[in-house]
Amino acid sequence: MKYTKELSTKYIGQVEHAAMAYSTNAQIRAGAASGGVVTAILIHLLETSQIDAAVVTRIKYGKNIDCEVILAKTKEEILSARTSKYIDVPVAKEAARLIKEFPGKVAVVTLPCHATVLKKLAQRDPQL
């Protein structure tokens, strides 16, 4: 199948603008996926007190490789979650629990499908 503007519009809609970005911080970019942009933004938000924590997913090594959803409250915890994960993780349910238990401002990093579930949970639960 050859790429065409019509094919692109059919599957993803009209693109009004596209951009590429990456973190200018070598430490962040070195171990990050897609240039470390999300990691850099989260660290900036945390260091400027715009958020108090971020819900992120990191790889958990043990007998098996798995993922865990955590509430990252430090730069180091955010850095521990950088890079993509290709493991099925129930992010929305765990994110909702972490957000409800934490009294501060929280950023959440999810895939669109997890964000949709989290938004629906928040519509039913005012505490979220």
Coordinates of N, CA, C and O in Angstrom, one line a residue:
M1 N 0.9 -1.2 0.0 CA 0.0 0.0 0.0 C 0.9 1.2 0.0 O 1.8 1.4 0.8
K2 N 0.6 2.1 -0.9 CA 1.4 3.4 -1.0 C 0.8 4.5 -0.2 O -0.4 4.7 -0.2
Y3 N 1.7 5.2 0.5 CA 1.2 6.4 1.3 C 0.7 7.5 0.4 O 1.3 7.8 -0.6
T4 N -0.5 7.9 0.7 CA -1.1 9.1 0.0 C -1.7 10.0 1.0 O -2.0 9.6 2.2
K5 N -1.9 11.3 0.7 CA -2.6 12.2 1.6 C -4.0 11.7 1.9 O -4.5 11.8 3.0
E6 N -4.7 11.2 0.9 CA -6.0 10.7 1.1 C -6.1 9.5 2.1 O -6.9 9.4 3.0
L7 N -5.1 8.6 2.0 CA -5.0 7.4 2.9 C -4.7 7.9 4.3 O -5.3 7.4 5.2
S8 N -3.8 8.8 4.4 CA -3.5 9.4 5.7 C -4.7 10.0 6.4 O -5.0 9.8 7.6
T9 N -5.4 10.8 5.6 CA -6.6 11.5 6.2 C -7.7 10.5 6.6 O -8.4 10.6 7.6
K10 N -7.8 9.4 5.8 CA -8.8 8.4 6.1 C -8.5 7.7 7.4 O -9.5 7.5 8.2
Y11 N -7.3 7.5 7.7 CA -7.0 6.7 9.0 C -6.6 7.6 10.2 O -6.9 7.2 11.3
I12 N -6.0 8.7 10.0 CA -5.7 9.5 11.2 C -6.3 10.9 11.2 O -6.2 11.7 12.1
G13 N -7.0 11.3 10.1 CA -7.6 12.6 10.1 C -6.7 13.6 9.5 O -5.6 13.3 9.1
Q14 N -7.2 14.8 9.4 CA -6.4 15.9 8.8 C -5.3 16.4 9.8 O -5.6 16.6 10.9
V15 N -4.1 16.4 9.3 CA -3.0 16.8 10.1 C -2.8 18.3 9.8 O -2.6 18.7 8.7
E16 N -2.9 19.1 10.9 CA -2.7 20.6 10.7 C -1.3 21.0 11.0 O -0.8 22.0 10.5
H17 N -0.6 20.2 11.8 CA 0.8 20.5 12.1 C 1.5 19.3 12.6 O 0.9 18.5 13.4
A18 N 2.7 19.1 12.3 CA 3.6 18.0 12.8 C 4.9 18.6 13.2 O 5.4 19.5 12.5
A19 N 5.5 18.1 14.3 CA 6.8 18.6 14.7 C 7.6 17.5 15.3 O 7.0 16.5 15.7
M20 N 8.9 17.7 15.3 CA 9.8 16.7 16.0 C 10.4 17.5 17.2 O 10.7 18.6 17.1
A21 N 10.7 16.7 18.2 CA 11.3 17.3 19.4 C 12.1 16.3 20.1 O 11.9 15.1 20.0
Y22 N 13.1 16.8 20.9 CA 13.9 15.9 21.8 C 14.4 16.8 22.9 O 14.5 18.0 22.8
S23 N 14.7 16.1 24.0 CA 15.3 16.8 25.2 C 16.7 17.2 24.9 O 17.5 16.5 24.2
T24 N 17.0 18.4 25.3 CA 18.4 18.9 25.1 C 19.3 18.4 26.3 O 20.5 18.7 26.2
N25 N 18.7 17.8 27.3 CA 19.5 17.2 28.4 C 20.0 15.9 28.0 O 19.2 14.9 27.8
A26 N 21.3 15.7 27.9 CA 21.9 14.5 27.4 C 21.6 13.3 28.4 O 21.4 12.2 27.9
Q27 N 21.5 13.5 29.7 CA 21.2 12.5 30.6 C 19.8 11.9 30.4 O 19.5 10.7 30.4
I28 N 18.8 12.8 30.1 CA 17.5 12.4 29.8 C 17.4 11.7 28.5 O 16.8 10.6 28.4
R29 N 18.0 12.3 27.5 CA 17.9 11.7 26.1 C 18.6 10.4 26.0 O 18.1 9.5 25.2
A30 N 19.6 10.1 26.7 CA 20.4 8.9 26.6 C 19.6 7.6 26.8 O 19.8 6.7 26.0
G31 N 18.7 7.6 27.8 CA 18.0 6.4 28.0 C 16.5 6.5 27.7 O 15.8 5.6 28.1
A32 N 16.1 7.5 27.0 CA 14.7 7.7 26.7 C 14.3 7.2 25.4 O 15.1 7.0 24.5
A33 N 13.0 7.1 25.3 CA 12.4 6.8 24.0 C 11.9 8.1 23.3 O 11.5 9.0 24.1
S34 N 11.9 8.1 22.1 CA 11.3 9.3 21.3 C 11.9 10.6 21.8 O 11.3 11.6 21.8
G35 N 13.2 10.6 22.1 CA 13.9 11.8 22.5 C 13.8 12.3 23.9 O 14.4 13.3 24.2
G36 N 13.0 11.7 24.7 CA 12.9 12.1 26.1 C 12.0 13.3 26.4 O 12.1 13.9 27.5
V37 N 11.2 13.7 25.4 CA 10.4 14.9 25.6 C 9.5 14.8 26.8 O 9.4 15.7 27.6
V38 N 8.7 13.7 26.9 CA 7.8 13.6 28.1 C 8.6 13.6 29.4 O 8.2 14.3 30.3
T39 N 9.7 12.9 29.5 CA 10.5 12.9 30.7 C 11.0 14.3 31.0 O 10.9 14.8 32.2
A40 N 11.5 15.0 30.0 CA 11.9 16.4 30.3 C 10.8 17.3 30.7 O 11.0 18.1 31.7
I41 N 9.6 17.2 30.1 CA 8.5 18.0 30.5 C 8.1 17.7 32.0 O 7.9 18.6 32.8
L42 N 8.0 16.4 32.3 CA 7.6 16.0 33.7 C 8.6 16.6 34.7 O 8.2 17.1 35.8
I43 N 9.9 16.5 34.4 CA 10.9 17.0 35.4 C 10.8 18.5 35.5 O 10.9 19.0 36.6
H44 N 10.6 19.2 34.4 CA 10.4 20.6 34.5 C 9.2 21.0 35.3 O 9.3 21.9 36.2
L45 N 8.1 20.3 35.1 CA 6.9 20.6 35.9 C 7.1 20.3 37.3 O 6.6 21.1 38.2
L46 N 7.8 19.2 37.7 CA 8.1 18.9 39.1 C 9.0 20.0 39.7 O 8.7 20.5 40.8
E47 N 10.1 20.3 39.0 CA 11.1 21.3 39.5 C 10.5 22.7 39.6 O 11.1 23.5 40.4
T48 N 9.5 23.0 38.9 CA 8.9 24.4 39.0 C 7.6 24.3 39.8 O 6.8 25.3 39.7
S49 N 7.4 23.3 40.5 CA 6.2 23.1 41.4 C 4.9 23.2 40.7 O 3.9 23.6 41.3
Q50 N 4.8 22.9 39.4 CA 3.5 22.9 38.7 C 2.8 21.6 38.9 O 1.6 21.5 38.8
I51 N 3.6 20.6 39.3 CA 3.0 19.3 39.7 C 3.7 18.9 41.0 O 4.9 19.3 41.2
D52 N 3.1 18.0 41.8 CA 3.8 17.4 42.9 C 4.2 16.0 42.7 O 5.0 15.5 43.5
A53 N 3.7 15.4 41.7 CA 4.1 14.0 41.3 C 3.5 13.7 39.9 O 2.7 14.4 39.4
A54 N 4.0 12.5 39.4 CA 3.5 12.1 38.1 C 3.2 10.6 38.1 O 4.0 9.8 38.7
V55 N 2.1 10.2 37.6 CA 1.9 8.7 37.5 C 2.5 8.3 36.2 O 2.3 8.8 35.1
V56 N 3.5 7.4 36.4 CA 4.3 6.8 35.2 C 4.4 5.3 35.4 O 4.1 4.7 36.4
T57 N 4.8 4.7 34.3 CA 5.0 3.2 34.3 C 6.4 2.9 34.1 O 7.1 3.5 33.2
R58 N 7.0 2.0 34.9 CA 8.4 1.7 34.7 C 8.5 0.2 34.7 O 7.6 -0.6 35.2
I59 N 9.6 -0.3 34.1 CA 9.9 -1.7 34.0 C 10.3 -2.2 35.4 O 11.1 -1.6 36.1
K60 N 9.8 -3.4 35.8 CA 10.2 -4.0 37.0 C 10.8 -5.3 36.7 O 10.2 -6.2 36.1
Y61 N 12.1 -5.4 37.1 CA 12.9 -6.6 36.8 C 12.8 -7.6 38.0 O 12.9 -7.2 39.1
G62 N 12.6 -8.8 37.7 CA 12.6 -9.9 38.8 C 12.7 -11.2 38.1 O 13.4 -11.3 37.1
K63 N 12.0 -12.2 38.6 CA 12.0 -13.5 37.9 C 11.5 -13.3 36.5 O 12.0 -14.0 35.5
N64 N 10.5 -12.5 36.3 CA 10.0 -12.1 35.0 C 10.1 -10.6 34.8 O 10.2 -9.9 35.8
I65 N 10.1 -10.2 33.6 CA 10.1 -8.7 33.3 C 8.6 -8.3 33.3 O 7.8 -8.9 32.7
D66 N 8.3 -7.3 34.1 CA 7.0 -6.8 34.2 C 7.0 -5.3 34.3 O 8.0 -4.7 34.2
C67 N 5.9 -4.6 34.4 CA 5.8 -3.2 34.6 C 5.0 -2.9 35.9 O 4.2 -3.7 36.3
E68 N 5.3 -1.7 36.4 CA 4.5 -1.2 37.6 C 4.2 0.2 37.4 O 5.0 1.0 36.8
V69 N 3.0 0.6 37.8 CA 2.6 2.0 37.7 C 2.9 2.6 39.1 O 2.6 2.1 40.1
I70 N 3.7 3.7 39.0 CA 4.1 4.4 40.3 C 3.7 5.8 40.3 O 3.5 6.4 39.2
L71 N 3.8 6.4 41.5 CA 3.6 7.8 41.6 C 5.0 8.4 41.9 O 5.6 8.3 43.0
A72 N 5.6 9.0 40.8 CA 6.9 9.5 40.9 C 6.9 10.9 41.5 O 6.3 11.8 40.9
K73 N 7.7 11.0 42.6 CA 7.7 12.3 43.3 C 9.1 13.0 43.2 O 9.3 14.1 43.7
T74 N 10.0 12.3 42.5 CA 11.4 12.9 42.4 C 11.8 12.7 41.0 O 11.3 11.9 40.2
K75 N 12.8 13.5 40.6 CA 13.4 13.5 39.3 C 13.9 12.1 39.0 O 13.7 11.5 37.9
E76 N 14.6 11.4 40.0 CA 15.1 10.1 39.8 C 14.0 9.1 39.5 O 14.2 8.2 38.7
E77 N 12.9 9.2 40.2 CA 11.8 8.3 39.9 C 11.2 8.5 38.5 O 10.9 7.5 37.8
I78 N 11.1 9.7 38.1 CA 10.7 10.0 36.7 C 11.7 9.4 35.7 O 11.3 8.7 34.8
L79 N 12.9 9.6 36.0 CA 14.0 9.0 35.1 C 13.9 7.5 35.0 O 14.2 6.9 34.0
S80 N 13.5 6.9 36.1 CA 13.4 5.4 36.2 C 12.3 4.9 35.3 O 12.3 3.7 35.0
A81 N 11.4 5.7 34.9 CA 10.3 5.3 34.0 C 10.5 5.7 32.6 O 9.6 5.4 31.8
R82 N 11.6 6.3 32.2 CA 11.7 6.7 30.8 C 11.8 5.5 29.9 O 12.2 4.4 30.4
T83 N 11.5 5.6 28.7 CA 11.5 4.7 27.6 C 10.1 4.0 27.5 O 9.3 4.0 28.4
S84 N 9.9 3.4 26.3 CA 8.6 2.8 26.0 C 8.6 1.4 26.6 O 9.6 0.8 26.8
K85 N 7.3 1.0 26.9 CA 7.1 -0.3 27.5 C 6.1 -1.0 26.6 O 5.1 -0.5 26.2
Y86 N 6.4 -2.2 26.2 CA 5.5 -3.0 25.3 C 5.0 -4.2 26.1 O 5.2 -5.4 25.7
I87 N 4.4 -4.0 27.2 CA 3.8 -5.0 28.1 C 2.4 -4.5 28.5 O 2.2 -3.3 28.8
D88 N 1.5 -5.4 28.5 CA 0.1 -5.0 28.9 C 0.1 -4.6 30.4 O 0.5 -5.4 31.2
V89 N -0.3 -3.4 30.6 CA -0.3 -2.9 32.0 C -1.7 -2.2 32.3 O -2.1 -1.4 31.5
P90 N -2.4 -2.6 33.3 CA -3.7 -1.9 33.7 C -3.5 -0.6 34.3 O -3.6 -0.4 35.5
V91 N -3.1 0.4 33.5 CA -2.7 1.7 34.0 C -3.8 2.5 34.6 O -3.7 3.1 35.7
A92 N -5.0 2.5 34.0 CA -6.1 3.4 34.4 C -6.5 3.1 35.9 O -6.6 4.0 36.7
K93 N -6.7 1.8 36.2 CA -7.2 1.5 37.5 C -6.1 1.8 38.6 O -6.5 2.4 39.6
E94 N -4.9 1.5 38.3 CA -3.8 1.8 39.3 C -3.6 3.3 39.4 O -3.4 3.9 40.5
A95 N -3.7 4.0 38.3 CA -3.5 5.5 38.3 C -4.6 6.1 39.1 O -4.3 7.1 39.9
A96 N -5.8 5.7 38.9 CA -7.0 6.2 39.7 C -6.7 6.0 41.2 O -6.9 7.0 42.0
R97 N -6.3 4.9 41.6 CA -6.0 4.6 43.0 C -4.9 5.5 43.5 O -5.0 6.2 44.6
L98 N -3.8 5.7 42.8 CA -2.7 6.5 43.2 C -3.1 8.0 43.3 O -2.8 8.7 44.3
I99 N -3.9 8.5 42.4 CA -4.4 9.9 42.3 C -5.3 10.1 43.5 O -5.1 11.2 44.2
K100 N -6.2 9.2 43.8 CA -7.1 9.4 44.9 C -6.4 9.4 46.3 O -6.8 10.1 47.2
E101 N -5.3 8.7 46.4 CA -4.5 8.6 47.7 C -3.6 9.8 47.9 O -3.1 10.0 49.0
F102 N -3.3 10.5 46.8 CA -2.3 11.6 46.9 C -3.0 13.0 46.9 O -3.8 13.3 46.0
P103 N -2.6 13.8 47.9 CA -3.3 15.1 48.0 C -2.8 16.2 47.0 O -3.4 17.3 47.0
G104 N -1.8 16.0 46.3 CA -1.2 17.1 45.5 C -1.6 17.0 44.0 O -2.5 16.3 43.6
K105 N -1.0 17.9 43.2 CA -1.2 18.0 41.8 C -0.5 16.9 41.1 O 0.7 16.7 41.3
V106 N -1.1 16.2 40.2 CA -0.5 15.0 39.6 C -0.7 15.1 38.1 O -1.8 15.3 37.5
A107 N 0.4 14.8 37.4 CA 0.4 14.6 35.9 C 0.3 13.1 35.7 O 0.8 12.3 36.5
V108 N -0.3 12.7 34.6 CA -0.5 11.3 34.3 C 0.0 11.0 32.9 O -0.4 11.7 31.9
V109 N 0.9 10.0 32.7 CA 1.4 9.6 31.4 C 0.7 8.3 31.1 O 0.9 7.3 31.8
T110 N 0.0 8.3 30.0 CA -0.7 7.1 29.6 C -0.8 7.0 28.0 O -0.5 8.0 27.3
L111 N -1.2 5.9 27.6 CA -1.6 5.7 26.2 C -3.0 6.3 26.0 O -3.8 6.4 27.0
P112 N -3.5 6.7 24.8 CA -4.8 7.2 24.7 C -5.9 6.3 25.2 O -6.9 6.8 25.8
C113 N -5.8 5.0 25.0 CA -6.8 4.1 25.5 C -6.9 4.1 27.0 O -8.0 4.1 27.6
H114 N -5.8 4.2 27.7 CA -5.8 4.3 29.2 C -6.4 5.6 29.6 O -7.1 5.7 30.6
A115 N -6.0 6.7 28.9 CA -6.6 8.0 29.2 C -8.1 8.1 29.1 O -8.8 8.7 29.9
T116 N -8.6 7.4 28.1 CA -10.1 7.3 27.9 C -10.7 6.7 29.1 O -11.7 7.2 29.6
V117 N -10.2 5.5 29.5 CA -10.7 4.8 30.7 C -10.6 5.7 32.0 O -11.6 5.8 32.7
L118 N -9.5 6.3 32.2 CA -9.3 7.2 33.3 C -10.3 8.4 33.3 O -10.8 8.7 34.4
K119 N -10.5 8.9 32.2 CA -11.5 10.0 32.1 C -12.9 9.6 32.4 O -13.6 10.3 33.1
K120 N -13.3 8.4 32.0 CA -14.6 7.8 32.3 C -14.7 7.6 33.8 O -15.7 7.8 34.4
L121 N -13.6 7.1 34.4 CA -13.6 6.8 35.9 C -13.8 8.2 36.6 O -14.5 8.3 37.6
A122 N -13.1 9.2 36.1 CA -13.2 10.5 36.8 C -14.6 11.1 36.6 O -15.0 11.8 37.5
Q123 N -15.2 10.8 35.6 CA -16.6 11.3 35.4 C -17.6 10.7 36.4 O -18.5 11.4 36.8
R124 N -17.3 9.5 36.9 CA -18.1 8.8 37.9 C -17.6 9.1 39.3 O -18.4 8.8 40.2
D125 N -16.4 9.6 39.5 CA -15.8 9.7 40.8 C -15.3 11.2 40.9 O -14.2 11.4 40.5
P126 N -16.0 12.0 41.6 CA -15.6 13.4 41.8 C -14.2 13.6 42.5 O -13.5 14.6 42.3
Q127 N -13.8 12.6 43.3 CA -12.5 12.7 44.0 C -11.4 12.6 43.0 O -10.3 13.2 43.2
L128 N -11.6 12.0 41.8 CA -10.6 12.0 40.8 C -10.5 13.3 40.1 O -9.5 13.7 39.6

